[in-house]
Amino acid sequence: MAEQVDPCALLLKNSGEKTVELAMATAQEVVNRLDNVVLNIAISGETGAGKSSLVNAIRGLTDTDDGAAPTGVTQTTSEPTPYPHPTMENVTIWDLPGTGEPGFKPKKYIKTVQFKTYDFFIIVSATRFRQNDIVLAKEIKRNKKKFYFVRTKIDRDVEEEVKKGVLEEQTLPTIREDCEKNLNELESPPVFLITSRDLSRFDFQNLVETLEAELPEHKTQALVLSLPVYSQRSLEKKYNIFKKAAWASAITAGAVGGIPVPMVSIAFEFTVILSFLTKCYFSFGLDDKTLAKLSKRVDQPIQEMVRESSLVMAVAEKTFNAKKVAARLSATGGMDALCSILPVAGCIVGVAMSFITTQRALLEGLNEFHKLAKKVIEMAKLE
């Protein structure tokens, strides 16, 4: 005989709280953080350094996509310009005016920049960092904000040196040392070498890990979920965040699962499941736009492979079709589990039973998306 699971005990174990009521309150806080944390990233630097391309790359866009920040070697940004994340509306990347224009006045620029708006600054250069960058960094520090120096277009530098017979392993330390030496007024802070063309190369992962170590936890979570999947490591970080949050989403569904109106309960649980899986779908880069670009870039049928998943197709519908999701879950027993709460709806046990069944459905969907995203990484040959 199968071992009986105490639904209330399991709910409390997942939440770490002593009562169901406290567990529900904590869960709501976790869900709110997942949905509503505001993150503002400021990108500054000289005109033509690749600021706008970095803005686009962080948002998972190319320079030619609809909604991309305009790029060019001339000044394209005259005032701080917000670019909302395409799928996380509370995350915004700001393209600040260039600091290297003729007649540039640091004091006026600093007055224009609203330091309190941003969580941190990325100061960009395609060559050496100059005095204007140092002045800005000092002012950022004075305003008790974090700043990070990023040297862009590294792929082009490496390619030019390779033509001369110089290996990449020799070129990168030379560039890094030159940049850091030029920042000795600031005690030579680390410089991250990146290319916006391919975030999987060079130091982008190191930059993200530095941000994770220095940002508050809730801001770090927003950052990790908003970045495109550029490596196996970045995918695993996203997966772990969603896995830890699944219990909270399940409990919020369970709160309605205790209502003695079965169809209301079931409908709400489907809403929770679809909302959660939609976040996973976009964060894992399983949407058609992302996959179409990736498939073209690496010349692999990645989009076709992912679209074979009936769960992906169900979540991809612009108007969520509960019947499709129900059919998909019934194949794994998820639907039967959801229906099993009906006899006990209307009590604390009903909340706990709803939690168990909804959490199982969430984790089944999350694991399927994770498996698909891993296949995408393998096909795209991302490290």
Short mmCIF file of C-alpha atoms in Angstrom, two decimals:
data_model
loop_
_atom_site.label_atom_id
_atom_site.label_comp_id
_atom_site.label_asym_id
_atom_site.label_seq_id
_atom_site.Cartn_x
_atom_site.Cartn_y
_atom_site.Cartn_z
CA MET A 1 0.00 0.00 0.00
CA ALA A 2 1.36 3.42 -0.96
CA GLU A 3 2.49 5.63 1.90
CA GLN A 4 -0.05 8.31 2.74
CA VAL A 5 1.17 11.90 2.49
CA ASP A 6 0.05 14.40 5.11
CA PRO A 7 -0.82 17.38 2.86
CA CYS A 8 -0.68 19.96 5.67
CA ALA A 9 2.71 18.72 6.89
CA LEU A 10 4.11 18.86 3.34
CA LEU A 11 2.78 22.38 2.81
CA LEU A 12 4.39 23.60 6.04
CA LYS A 13 7.67 21.82 5.24
CA ASN A 14 7.90 23.59 1.87
CA SER A 15 7.12 26.99 3.34
CA GLY A 16 9.16 26.70 6.54
CA GLU A 17 6.27 28.21 8.49
CA LYS A 18 4.42 26.86 11.56
CA THR A 19 0.84 27.38 10.37
CA VAL A 20 -0.99 27.22 7.05
CA GLU A 21 -2.03 30.86 7.45
CA LEU A 22 1.58 31.99 7.83
CA ALA A 23 2.62 29.78 4.91
CA MET A 24 0.01 31.45 2.70
CA ALA A 25 1.22 34.93 3.69
CA THR A 26 4.85 34.03 3.00
CA ALA A 27 3.90 32.48 -0.33
CA GLN A 28 2.15 35.65 -1.42
CA GLU A 29 5.32 37.64 -0.68
CA VAL A 30 7.41 35.24 -2.80
CA VAL A 31 4.93 35.44 -5.70
CA ASN A 32 4.89 39.24 -5.49
CA ARG A 33 8.70 39.31 -5.68
CA LEU A 34 8.62 37.07 -8.73
CA ASP A 35 6.13 39.34 -10.49
CA ASN A 36 6.69 42.86 -9.22
CA VAL A 37 10.35 43.54 -8.35
CA VAL A 38 11.49 46.70 -10.14
CA LEU A 39 15.01 46.68 -11.61
CA ASN A 40 16.53 49.66 -13.44
CA ILE A 41 19.89 49.24 -15.19
CA ALA A 42 21.74 52.30 -16.53
CA ILE A 43 24.15 51.99 -19.47
CA SER A 44 26.55 54.92 -19.92
CA GLY A 45 29.71 55.64 -21.88
CA GLU A 46 31.10 57.32 -24.97
CA THR A 47 29.12 57.64 -28.18
CA GLY A 48 29.83 54.71 -30.49
CA ALA A 49 31.10 52.48 -27.68
CA GLY A 50 28.25 49.99 -28.13
CA LYS A 51 25.90 51.17 -25.36
CA SER A 52 22.74 50.63 -27.38
CA SER A 53 23.88 47.22 -28.62
CA LEU A 54 24.43 46.17 -25.00
CA VAL A 55 20.98 47.48 -24.08
CA ASN A 56 19.54 45.30 -26.82
CA ALA A 57 21.61 42.23 -25.93
CA ILE A 58 20.53 42.33 -22.30
CA ARG A 59 16.92 42.46 -23.48
CA GLY A 60 17.48 39.47 -25.75
CA LEU A 61 17.15 41.55 -28.93
CA THR A 62 19.34 42.18 -31.94
CA ASP A 63 19.98 45.72 -33.19
CA THR A 64 17.46 45.21 -36.03
CA ASP A 65 14.57 43.84 -33.97
CA ASP A 66 11.38 45.83 -33.44
CA GLY A 67 11.69 47.85 -30.25
CA ALA A 68 15.50 47.72 -30.23
CA ALA A 69 17.49 50.75 -29.12
CA PRO A 70 18.85 52.58 -32.19
CA THR A 71 22.57 52.09 -32.77
CA GLY A 72 25.24 53.99 -34.68
CA VAL A 73 28.62 55.70 -34.48
CA THR A 74 26.97 59.10 -34.03
CA GLN A 75 24.98 60.29 -31.03
CA THR A 76 21.64 58.43 -31.01
CA THR A 77 20.63 59.19 -27.40
CA SER A 78 20.19 62.81 -26.25
CA GLU A 79 18.53 62.06 -22.90
CA PRO A 80 18.09 59.01 -20.63
CA THR A 81 15.89 56.65 -22.62
CA PRO A 82 14.07 53.72 -20.98
CA TYR A 83 13.80 50.39 -22.80
CA PRO A 84 11.42 48.03 -21.01
CA HIS A 85 12.24 44.34 -21.01
CA PRO A 86 10.11 42.58 -23.68
CA THR A 87 8.61 40.01 -21.26
CA MET A 88 9.32 41.41 -17.76
CA GLU A 89 7.65 44.80 -17.62
CA ASN A 90 9.20 45.73 -14.26
CA VAL A 91 12.75 45.45 -15.63
CA THR A 92 14.03 48.47 -17.57
CA ILE A 93 17.39 49.12 -19.22
CA TRP A 94 18.22 52.81 -19.61
CA ASP A 95 20.38 54.09 -22.46
CA LEU A 96 22.08 57.24 -21.16
CA PRO A 97 23.48 59.99 -23.43
CA GLY A 98 27.05 59.55 -24.64
CA THR A 99 29.82 61.06 -22.52
CA GLY A 100 32.35 61.71 -25.27
CA GLU A 101 30.64 64.33 -27.45
CA PRO A 102 32.45 67.59 -28.30
CA GLY A 103 31.57 70.17 -25.68
CA PHE A 104 30.59 67.49 -23.18
CA LYS A 105 30.23 69.01 -19.71
CA PRO A 106 30.50 66.52 -16.85
CA LYS A 107 28.72 68.76 -14.33
CA LYS A 108 25.73 69.26 -16.62
CA TYR A 109 25.63 65.55 -17.46
CA ILE A 110 25.72 64.58 -13.79
CA LYS A 111 22.88 67.01 -13.09
CA THR A 112 20.82 65.41 -15.87
CA VAL A 113 21.34 61.86 -14.61
CA GLN A 114 18.81 60.95 -11.92
CA PHE A 115 21.00 58.67 -9.83
CA LYS A 116 18.18 57.49 -7.58
CA THR A 117 16.38 56.01 -10.59
CA TYR A 118 18.91 53.25 -11.21
CA ASP A 119 19.95 50.17 -9.25
CA PHE A 120 23.42 50.13 -10.81
CA PHE A 121 25.44 51.58 -13.70
CA ILE A 122 27.40 49.89 -16.46
CA ILE A 123 30.03 52.25 -17.90
CA VAL A 124 30.93 51.18 -21.43
CA SER A 125 33.95 51.82 -23.64
CA ALA A 126 35.17 50.33 -26.91
CA THR A 127 38.74 51.55 -26.28
CA ARG A 128 40.30 52.99 -23.14
CA PHE A 129 38.20 54.52 -20.39
CA ARG A 130 38.63 58.28 -20.28
CA GLN A 131 38.45 61.05 -17.70
CA ASN A 132 34.74 61.60 -18.30
CA ASP A 133 34.10 57.98 -17.34
CA ILE A 134 36.14 58.39 -14.18
CA VAL A 135 34.28 61.59 -13.22
CA LEU A 136 30.97 59.78 -13.71
CA ALA A 137 32.12 56.78 -11.66
CA LYS A 138 33.16 59.04 -8.78
CA GLU A 139 29.77 60.74 -8.80
CA ILE A 140 27.98 57.38 -8.89
CA LYS A 141 30.00 56.27 -5.89
CA ARG A 142 29.22 59.53 -4.09
CA ASN A 143 25.53 58.75 -4.61
CA LYS A 144 26.10 55.31 -3.04
CA LYS A 145 25.36 53.36 -6.21
CA LYS A 146 27.32 50.52 -7.79
CA PHE A 147 29.15 50.90 -11.12
CA TYR A 148 30.86 48.37 -13.39
CA PHE A 149 33.29 49.01 -16.25
CA VAL A 150 32.62 47.03 -19.42
CA ARG A 151 34.95 46.97 -22.43
CA THR A 152 32.84 46.13 -25.49
CA LYS A 153 33.49 44.84 -29.01
CA ILE A 154 36.19 42.49 -27.74
CA ASP A 155 35.43 39.98 -30.50
CA ARG A 156 36.62 42.50 -33.11
CA ASP A 157 39.84 43.19 -31.22
CA VAL A 158 40.54 39.48 -30.91
CA GLU A 159 39.86 38.91 -34.62
CA GLU A 160 42.26 41.71 -35.60
CA GLU A 161 45.01 40.34 -33.38
CA VAL A 162 44.51 36.79 -34.66
CA LYS A 163 45.15 38.10 -38.17
CA LYS A 164 48.53 39.28 -36.87
CA GLY A 165 49.25 35.88 -35.39
CA VAL A 166 48.48 36.85 -31.78
CA LEU A 167 46.40 34.30 -29.85
CA GLU A 168 43.20 35.23 -28.02
CA GLU A 169 44.77 34.08 -24.74
CA GLN A 170 47.46 36.73 -25.21
CA THR A 171 45.18 39.53 -26.39
CA LEU A 172 42.63 39.48 -23.56
CA PRO A 173 45.06 40.06 -20.64
CA THR A 174 46.73 42.88 -22.55
CA ILE A 175 43.42 44.69 -23.13
CA ARG A 176 42.30 44.13 -19.55
CA GLU A 177 45.56 45.43 -18.09
CA ASP A 178 45.51 48.50 -20.32
CA CYS A 179 41.93 49.36 -19.25
CA GLU A 180 42.54 48.81 -15.55
CA LYS A 181 45.74 50.83 -15.61
CA ASN A 182 43.81 53.77 -17.02
CA LEU A 183 41.44 53.61 -14.04
CA ASN A 184 44.11 53.87 -11.34
CA GLU A 185 42.39 56.96 -9.90
CA LEU A 186 39.65 54.54 -8.83
CA GLU A 187 42.14 51.95 -7.55
CA SER A 188 41.92 50.01 -10.83
CA PRO A 189 38.48 48.36 -10.51
CA PRO A 190 37.88 45.17 -12.54
CA VAL A 191 37.02 45.58 -16.21
CA PHE A 192 34.71 43.06 -17.86
CA LEU A 193 35.47 42.22 -21.49
CA ILE A 194 32.37 41.35 -23.54
CA THR A 195 30.81 41.31 -26.97
CA SER A 196 27.12 42.12 -27.37
CA ARG A 197 27.07 39.84 -30.41
CA ASP A 198 27.47 36.75 -28.23
CA LEU A 199 27.01 36.99 -24.46
CA SER A 200 28.30 33.45 -24.00
CA ARG A 201 31.85 34.60 -24.83
CA PHE A 202 34.44 36.35 -22.67
CA ASP A 203 33.45 37.96 -19.32
CA PHE A 204 29.68 38.40 -19.41
CA GLN A 205 29.14 35.46 -17.04
CA ASN A 206 31.71 36.96 -14.64
CA LEU A 207 29.87 40.29 -14.77
CA VAL A 208 26.56 38.62 -13.93
CA GLU A 209 28.09 36.67 -11.05
CA THR A 210 29.59 39.88 -9.67
CA LEU A 211 26.19 41.57 -9.85
CA GLU A 212 24.58 38.59 -8.13
CA ALA A 213 27.07 38.86 -5.27
CA GLU A 214 26.51 42.60 -4.78
CA LEU A 215 22.80 43.15 -5.50
CA PRO A 216 20.02 42.46 -2.97
CA GLU A 217 18.56 38.97 -3.41
CA HIS A 218 15.24 40.10 -4.90
CA LYS A 219 17.05 42.33 -7.43
CA THR A 220 19.38 39.46 -8.32
CA GLN A 221 16.40 37.24 -9.04
CA ALA A 222 14.90 39.82 -11.39
CA LEU A 223 18.25 40.20 -13.17
CA VAL A 224 18.77 36.44 -13.67
CA LEU A 225 15.24 35.85 -14.96
CA SER A 226 15.39 38.81 -17.36
CA LEU A 227 18.67 37.89 -19.07
CA PRO A 228 18.59 35.68 -22.18
CA VAL A 229 19.78 32.09 -21.84
CA TYR A 230 23.41 32.32 -22.98
CA SER A 231 24.88 29.23 -21.26
CA GLN A 232 24.02 26.06 -19.38
CA ARG A 233 24.91 27.83 -16.15
CA SER A 234 22.51 30.71 -16.84
CA LEU A 235 19.71 28.21 -17.54
CA GLU A 236 20.32 26.33 -14.29
CA LYS A 237 20.12 29.57 -12.30
CA LYS A 238 16.76 30.35 -13.83
CA TYR A 239 15.55 26.80 -13.25
CA ASN A 240 16.51 26.89 -9.57
CA ILE A 241 14.67 30.17 -9.02
CA PHE A 242 11.48 28.80 -10.56
CA LYS A 243 11.81 25.49 -8.71
CA LYS A 244 12.06 27.32 -5.38
CA ALA A 245 9.11 29.55 -6.30
CA ALA A 246 6.82 26.71 -7.38
CA TRP A 247 5.68 25.99 -3.81
CA ALA A 248 4.64 29.64 -3.37
CA SER A 249 2.55 29.70 -6.55
CA ALA A 250 0.99 26.40 -5.54
CA ILE A 251 0.02 27.75 -2.10
CA THR A 252 -1.63 30.84 -3.60
CA ALA A 253 -3.70 28.48 -5.74
CA GLY A 254 -4.41 26.40 -2.64
CA ALA A 255 -5.88 29.44 -0.92
CA VAL A 256 -8.67 29.37 -3.47
CA GLY A 257 -8.60 25.57 -3.51
CA GLY A 258 -10.24 25.71 -0.09
CA ILE A 259 -13.28 27.55 -1.44
CA PRO A 260 -16.33 25.23 -1.59
CA VAL A 261 -17.02 26.17 -5.23
CA PRO A 262 -15.22 23.48 -7.27
CA MET A 263 -15.26 25.14 -10.68
CA VAL A 264 -13.95 28.42 -9.25
CA SER A 265 -11.16 26.50 -7.54
CA ILE A 266 -10.16 24.55 -10.66
CA ALA A 267 -10.29 27.65 -12.88
CA PHE A 268 -8.01 29.57 -10.52
CA GLU A 269 -5.53 26.71 -10.33
CA PHE A 270 -5.30 26.64 -14.12
CA THR A 271 -4.70 30.39 -14.08
CA VAL A 272 -1.84 29.96 -11.60
CA ILE A 273 -0.32 27.11 -13.60
CA LEU A 274 -0.53 28.99 -16.89
CA SER A 275 0.89 32.18 -15.37
CA PHE A 276 3.83 30.33 -13.82
CA LEU A 277 4.62 28.30 -16.94
CA THR A 278 4.35 31.39 -19.15
CA LYS A 279 7.09 33.04 -17.08
CA CYS A 280 9.23 29.91 -17.51
CA TYR A 281 8.47 29.79 -21.23
CA PHE A 282 9.77 33.30 -21.89
CA SER A 283 12.63 33.23 -19.37
CA PHE A 284 13.95 29.96 -20.84
CA GLY A 285 13.81 31.47 -24.34
CA LEU A 286 11.28 28.97 -25.70
CA ASP A 287 9.13 31.57 -27.47
CA ASP A 288 8.92 31.60 -31.26
CA LYS A 289 10.75 34.91 -31.79
CA THR A 290 13.76 33.87 -29.75
CA LEU A 291 13.94 30.40 -31.26
CA ALA A 292 13.50 31.63 -34.84
CA LYS A 293 16.52 33.94 -34.47
CA LEU A 294 18.59 31.25 -32.79
CA SER A 295 17.65 28.61 -35.36
CA LYS A 296 18.73 30.93 -38.16
CA ARG A 297 21.99 31.90 -36.44
CA VAL A 298 23.18 28.35 -35.82
CA ASP A 299 21.42 26.78 -38.83
CA GLN A 300 19.66 24.14 -36.74
CA PRO A 301 15.93 23.16 -36.62
CA ILE A 302 15.66 24.28 -32.98
CA GLN A 303 12.30 25.97 -33.35
CA GLU A 304 10.75 22.89 -34.93
CA MET A 305 12.10 20.68 -32.14
CA VAL A 306 10.62 22.83 -29.38
CA ARG A 307 7.26 23.19 -31.12
CA GLU A 308 6.84 19.41 -30.94
CA SER A 309 6.01 19.88 -27.25
CA SER A 310 2.24 20.07 -26.78
CA LEU A 311 2.75 21.92 -23.50
CA VAL A 312 4.86 24.58 -25.21
CA MET A 313 2.17 25.03 -27.84
CA ALA A 314 -0.53 25.27 -25.17
CA VAL A 315 1.32 27.99 -23.27
CA ALA A 316 2.24 29.78 -26.51
CA GLU A 317 -1.43 30.48 -27.29
CA LYS A 318 -2.17 34.18 -26.97
CA THR A 319 -5.51 33.32 -25.38
CA PHE A 320 -4.70 30.54 -22.94
CA ASN A 321 -6.65 27.40 -23.71
CA ALA A 322 -7.35 25.58 -20.45
CA LYS A 323 -8.58 22.51 -22.32
CA LYS A 324 -5.21 22.02 -24.01
CA VAL A 325 -3.33 22.35 -20.75
CA ALA A 326 -5.78 20.04 -19.00
CA ALA A 327 -5.30 17.45 -21.75
CA ARG A 328 -1.53 17.75 -21.43
CA LEU A 329 -1.64 17.36 -17.65
CA SER A 330 -4.03 14.41 -17.84
CA ALA A 331 -1.32 12.46 -19.66
CA THR A 332 0.84 12.61 -16.52
CA GLY A 333 -1.95 12.30 -13.98
CA GLY A 334 -1.92 15.98 -13.15
CA MET A 335 -5.57 16.47 -14.03
CA ASP A 336 -6.70 13.54 -11.88
CA ALA A 337 -4.70 14.99 -9.03
CA LEU A 338 -6.33 18.39 -9.39
CA CYS A 339 -9.78 16.84 -9.40
CA SER A 340 -9.01 14.86 -6.25
CA ILE A 341 -9.25 18.00 -4.12
CA LEU A 342 -12.97 18.40 -4.75
CA PRO A 343 -14.29 16.17 -1.93
CA VAL A 344 -12.35 18.12 0.69
CA ALA A 345 -12.75 21.65 -0.65
CA GLY A 346 -13.79 24.16 1.97
CA CYS A 347 -11.29 23.41 4.75
CA ILE A 348 -7.60 23.68 5.60
CA VAL A 349 -7.06 20.18 4.23
CA GLY A 350 -8.53 21.41 0.96
CA VAL A 351 -5.92 24.15 0.81
CA ALA A 352 -3.14 21.66 1.48
CA MET A 353 -4.43 19.10 -1.01
CA SER A 354 -4.73 21.79 -3.67
CA PHE A 355 -1.13 22.81 -2.87
CA ILE A 356 0.16 19.27 -3.44
CA THR A 357 -1.61 18.77 -6.75
CA THR A 358 -0.89 22.23 -8.13
CA GLN A 359 2.77 22.06 -7.12
CA ARG A 360 3.08 18.73 -8.89
CA ALA A 361 1.59 20.20 -12.06
CA LEU A 362 3.90 23.22 -11.85
CA LEU A 363 7.02 21.09 -11.39
CA GLU A 364 6.03 18.73 -14.21
CA GLY A 365 5.67 21.68 -16.58
CA LEU A 366 8.84 23.36 -15.31
CA ASN A 367 10.85 20.16 -15.75
CA GLU A 368 9.60 19.68 -19.29
CA PHE A 369 10.56 23.24 -20.22
CA HIS A 370 13.95 22.79 -18.54
CA LYS A 371 14.57 19.63 -20.54
CA LEU A 372 13.66 21.41 -23.77
CA ALA A 373 15.87 24.40 -22.95
CA LYS A 374 18.82 22.07 -22.32
CA LYS A 375 18.28 20.54 -25.78
CA VAL A 376 18.24 24.04 -27.26
CA ILE A 377 21.59 24.80 -25.61
CA GLU A 378 23.06 21.57 -26.96
CA MET A 379 21.81 22.23 -30.50
CA ALA A 380 23.06 25.82 -30.39
CA LYS A 381 26.39 24.65 -28.91
CA LEU A 382 26.24 27.14 -26.06
CA GLU A 383 28.67 26.34 -23.25
#
